[in-house]
PDB file of C-alpha atoms in Angstrom:
ATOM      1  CA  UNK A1389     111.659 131.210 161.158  1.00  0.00           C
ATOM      2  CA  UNK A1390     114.150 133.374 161.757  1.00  0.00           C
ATOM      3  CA  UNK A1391     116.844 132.384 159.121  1.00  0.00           C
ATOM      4  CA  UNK A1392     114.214 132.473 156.713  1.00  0.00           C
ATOM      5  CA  UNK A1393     113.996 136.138 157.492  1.00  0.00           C
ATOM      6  CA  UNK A1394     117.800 136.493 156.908  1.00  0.00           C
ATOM      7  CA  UNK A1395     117.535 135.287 154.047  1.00  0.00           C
ATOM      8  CA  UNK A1396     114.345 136.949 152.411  1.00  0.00           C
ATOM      9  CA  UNK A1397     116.252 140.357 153.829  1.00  0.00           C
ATOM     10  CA  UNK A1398     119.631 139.272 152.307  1.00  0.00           C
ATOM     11  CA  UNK A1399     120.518 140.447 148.497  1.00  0.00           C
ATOM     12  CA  UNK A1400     119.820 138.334 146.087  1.00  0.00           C
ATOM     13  CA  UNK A1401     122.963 137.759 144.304  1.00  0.00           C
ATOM     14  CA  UNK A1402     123.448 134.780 141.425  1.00  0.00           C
ATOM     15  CA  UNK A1403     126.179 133.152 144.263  1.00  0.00           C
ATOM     16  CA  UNK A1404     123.326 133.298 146.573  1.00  0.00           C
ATOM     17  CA  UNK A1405     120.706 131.487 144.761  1.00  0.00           C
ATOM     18  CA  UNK A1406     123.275 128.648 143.344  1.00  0.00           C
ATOM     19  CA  UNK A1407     123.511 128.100 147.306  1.00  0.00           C
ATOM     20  CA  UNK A1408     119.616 127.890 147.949  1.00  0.00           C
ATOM     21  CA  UNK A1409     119.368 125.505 144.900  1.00  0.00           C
ATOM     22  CA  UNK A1410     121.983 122.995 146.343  1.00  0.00           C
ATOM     23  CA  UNK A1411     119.809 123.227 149.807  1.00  0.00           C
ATOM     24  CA  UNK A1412     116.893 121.365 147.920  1.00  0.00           C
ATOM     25  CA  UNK A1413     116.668 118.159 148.917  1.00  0.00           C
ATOM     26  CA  UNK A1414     114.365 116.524 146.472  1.00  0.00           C
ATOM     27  CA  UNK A1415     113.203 116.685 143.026  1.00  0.00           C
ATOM     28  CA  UNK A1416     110.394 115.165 140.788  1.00  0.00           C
ATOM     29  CA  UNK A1417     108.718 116.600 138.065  1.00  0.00           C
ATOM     30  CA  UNK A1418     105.376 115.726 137.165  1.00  0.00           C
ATOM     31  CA  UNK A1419     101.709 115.847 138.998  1.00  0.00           C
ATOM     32  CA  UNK A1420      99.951 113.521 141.207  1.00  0.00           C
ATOM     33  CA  UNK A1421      96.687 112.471 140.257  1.00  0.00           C
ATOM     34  CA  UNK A1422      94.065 110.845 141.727  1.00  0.00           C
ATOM     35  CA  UNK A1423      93.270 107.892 140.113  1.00  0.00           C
ATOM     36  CA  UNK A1424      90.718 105.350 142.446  1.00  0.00           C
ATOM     37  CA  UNK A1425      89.297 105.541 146.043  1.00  0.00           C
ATOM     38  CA  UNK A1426      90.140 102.606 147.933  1.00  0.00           C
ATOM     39  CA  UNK A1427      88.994 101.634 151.459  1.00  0.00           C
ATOM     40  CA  UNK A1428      92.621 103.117 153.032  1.00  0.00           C
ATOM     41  CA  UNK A1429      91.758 106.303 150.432  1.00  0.00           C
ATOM     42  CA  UNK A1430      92.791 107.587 147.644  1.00  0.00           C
ATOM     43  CA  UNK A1431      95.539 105.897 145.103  1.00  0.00           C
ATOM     44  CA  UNK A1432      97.678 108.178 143.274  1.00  0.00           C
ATOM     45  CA  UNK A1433      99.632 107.948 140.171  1.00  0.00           C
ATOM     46  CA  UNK A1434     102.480 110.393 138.950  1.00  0.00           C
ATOM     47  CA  UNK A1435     102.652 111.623 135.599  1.00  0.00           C
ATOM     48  CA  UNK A1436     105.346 112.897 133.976  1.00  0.00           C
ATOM     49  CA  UNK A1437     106.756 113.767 130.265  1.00  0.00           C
ATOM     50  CA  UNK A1438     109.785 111.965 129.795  1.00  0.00           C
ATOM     51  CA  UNK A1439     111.918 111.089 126.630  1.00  0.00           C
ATOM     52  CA  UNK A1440     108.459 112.450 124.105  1.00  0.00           C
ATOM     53  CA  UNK A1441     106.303 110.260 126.427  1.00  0.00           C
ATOM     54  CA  UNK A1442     103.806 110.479 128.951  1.00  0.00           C
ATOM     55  CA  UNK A1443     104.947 108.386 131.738  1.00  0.00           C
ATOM     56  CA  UNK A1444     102.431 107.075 135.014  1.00  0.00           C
ATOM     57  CA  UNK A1445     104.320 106.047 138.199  1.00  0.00           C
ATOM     58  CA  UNK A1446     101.884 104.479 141.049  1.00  0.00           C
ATOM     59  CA  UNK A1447     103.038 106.041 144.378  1.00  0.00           C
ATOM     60  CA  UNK A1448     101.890 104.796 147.509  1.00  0.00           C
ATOM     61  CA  UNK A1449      99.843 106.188 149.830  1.00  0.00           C
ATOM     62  CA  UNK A1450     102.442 106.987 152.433  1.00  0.00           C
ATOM     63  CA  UNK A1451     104.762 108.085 150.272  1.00  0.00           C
ATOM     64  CA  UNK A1452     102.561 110.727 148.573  1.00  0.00           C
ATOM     65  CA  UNK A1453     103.683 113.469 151.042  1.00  0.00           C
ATOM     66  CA  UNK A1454     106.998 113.145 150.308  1.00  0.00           C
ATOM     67  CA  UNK A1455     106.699 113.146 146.400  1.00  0.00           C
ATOM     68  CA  UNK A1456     104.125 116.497 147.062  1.00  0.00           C
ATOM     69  CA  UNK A1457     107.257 117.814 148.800  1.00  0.00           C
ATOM     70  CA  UNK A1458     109.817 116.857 145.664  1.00  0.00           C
ATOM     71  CA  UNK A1459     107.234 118.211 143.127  1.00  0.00           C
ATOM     72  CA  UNK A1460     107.203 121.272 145.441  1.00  0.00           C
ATOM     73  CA  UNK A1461     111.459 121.131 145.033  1.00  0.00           C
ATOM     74  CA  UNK A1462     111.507 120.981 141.359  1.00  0.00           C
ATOM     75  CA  UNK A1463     108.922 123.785 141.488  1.00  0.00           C
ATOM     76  CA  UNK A1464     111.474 125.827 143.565  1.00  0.00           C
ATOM     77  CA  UNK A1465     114.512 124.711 141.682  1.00  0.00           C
ATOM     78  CA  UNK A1466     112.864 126.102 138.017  1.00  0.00           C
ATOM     79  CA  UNK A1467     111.970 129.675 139.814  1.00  0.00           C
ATOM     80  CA  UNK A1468     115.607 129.838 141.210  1.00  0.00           C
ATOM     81  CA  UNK A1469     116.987 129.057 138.376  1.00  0.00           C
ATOM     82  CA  UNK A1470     114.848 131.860 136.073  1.00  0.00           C
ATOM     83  CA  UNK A1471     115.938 134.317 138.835  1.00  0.00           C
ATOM     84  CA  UNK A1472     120.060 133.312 138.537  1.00  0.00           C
ATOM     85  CA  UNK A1473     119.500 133.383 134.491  1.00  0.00           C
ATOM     86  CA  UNK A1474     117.690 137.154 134.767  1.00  0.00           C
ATOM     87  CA  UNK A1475     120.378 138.088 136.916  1.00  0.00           C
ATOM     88  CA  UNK A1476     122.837 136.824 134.627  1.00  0.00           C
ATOM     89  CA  UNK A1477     121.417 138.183 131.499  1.00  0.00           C
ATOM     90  CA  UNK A1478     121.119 141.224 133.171  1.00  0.00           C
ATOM     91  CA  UNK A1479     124.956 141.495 134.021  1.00  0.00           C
ATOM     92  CA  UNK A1480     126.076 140.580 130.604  1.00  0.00           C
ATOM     93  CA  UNK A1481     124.287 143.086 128.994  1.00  0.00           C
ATOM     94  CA  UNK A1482     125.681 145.841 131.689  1.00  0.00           C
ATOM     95  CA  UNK A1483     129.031 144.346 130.566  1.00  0.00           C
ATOM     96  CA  UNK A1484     128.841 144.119 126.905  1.00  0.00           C
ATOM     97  CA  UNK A1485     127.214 147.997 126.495  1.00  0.00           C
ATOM     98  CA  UNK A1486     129.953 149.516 128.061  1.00  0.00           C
ATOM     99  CA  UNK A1487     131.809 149.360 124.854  1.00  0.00           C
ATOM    100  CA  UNK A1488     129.121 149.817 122.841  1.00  0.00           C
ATOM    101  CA  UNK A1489     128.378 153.442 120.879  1.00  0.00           C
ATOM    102  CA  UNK A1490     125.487 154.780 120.286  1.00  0.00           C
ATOM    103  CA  UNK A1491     124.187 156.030 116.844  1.00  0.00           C
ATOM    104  CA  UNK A1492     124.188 159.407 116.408  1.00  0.00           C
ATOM    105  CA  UNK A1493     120.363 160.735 116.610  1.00  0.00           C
ATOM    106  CA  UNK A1494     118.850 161.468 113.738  1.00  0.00           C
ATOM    107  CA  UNK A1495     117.413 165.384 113.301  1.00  0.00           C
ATOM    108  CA  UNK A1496     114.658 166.030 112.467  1.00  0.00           C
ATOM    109  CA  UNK A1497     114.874 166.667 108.899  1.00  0.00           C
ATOM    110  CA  UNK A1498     112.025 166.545 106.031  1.00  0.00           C
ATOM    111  CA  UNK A1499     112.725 163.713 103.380  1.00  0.00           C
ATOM    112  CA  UNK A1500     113.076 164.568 100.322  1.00  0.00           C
ATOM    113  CA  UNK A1501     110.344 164.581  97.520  1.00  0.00           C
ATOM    114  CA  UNK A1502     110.518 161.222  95.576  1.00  0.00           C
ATOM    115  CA  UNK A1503     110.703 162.205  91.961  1.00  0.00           C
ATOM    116  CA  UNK A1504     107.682 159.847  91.195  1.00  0.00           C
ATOM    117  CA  UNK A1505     104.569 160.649  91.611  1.00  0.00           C
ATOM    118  CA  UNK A1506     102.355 158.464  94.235  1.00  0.00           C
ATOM    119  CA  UNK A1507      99.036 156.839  92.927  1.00  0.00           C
ATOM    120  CA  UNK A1508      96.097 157.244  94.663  1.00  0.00           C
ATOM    121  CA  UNK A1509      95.048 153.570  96.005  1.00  0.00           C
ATOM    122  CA  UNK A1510      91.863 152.040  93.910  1.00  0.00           C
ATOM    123  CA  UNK A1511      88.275 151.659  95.253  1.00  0.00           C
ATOM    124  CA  UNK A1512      87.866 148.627  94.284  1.00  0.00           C
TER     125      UNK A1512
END
């Protein structure tokens, strides 16, 4: 408990969430579903999209903690991963407008009269 304060009190850097990513053990993408009752309890499939396809894995009843903990690792891996791409977005843009110049404002001056005539729209 209490490295998991240091680290939700520690600044987030990109270097900092590359490091939490590579401390996630296991990945799966997918959800578990239910998918029968049987007299040990329930059997569970995993479904997935995978190469245009959806794809059902049977997973057995003891190992359906362990996939709920991978699923729960991908889960973490995708918000990490938004985070380090914000933060990187976010620097590059810093870093590309320091050269950048600004248009000069435009004052507030009245435009001048076209030379034709506007119609009134129809009523019809």
């Amino acid at each position: 408990m209490y490295i998991y304060s240091i680290l939700m009190n520690a600044p987030i850097t990109p270097q900092s969430l590359i490091e939490r990513i590579l401390q996630i053990p296991r990945m799966e993408h997918g959800s578990l579903c239910a998918i029968g009752k049987g007299p040990n309890g329930p059997h569970f499939n995993l479904n997935s999209w995978e190469n245009d396809k959806n794809c059902c894995r049977y997973v057995p009843q003891d190992k359906v903690p362990a996939v709920r903990q991978a699923i729960e690792g991908y889960h973490q891996y995708q918000q990490l991963t938004q985070q380090y791409a914000q933060q990187v977005i976010e620097k590059t843009r810093a870093e590309l407008a320091i050269g950048v110049k600004k248009k000069p404002r435009r004052r507030n001056k009245p435009r001048p009269k076209s030379p034709w005539p506007r119609k009134p729209k129809s009523s019809s």
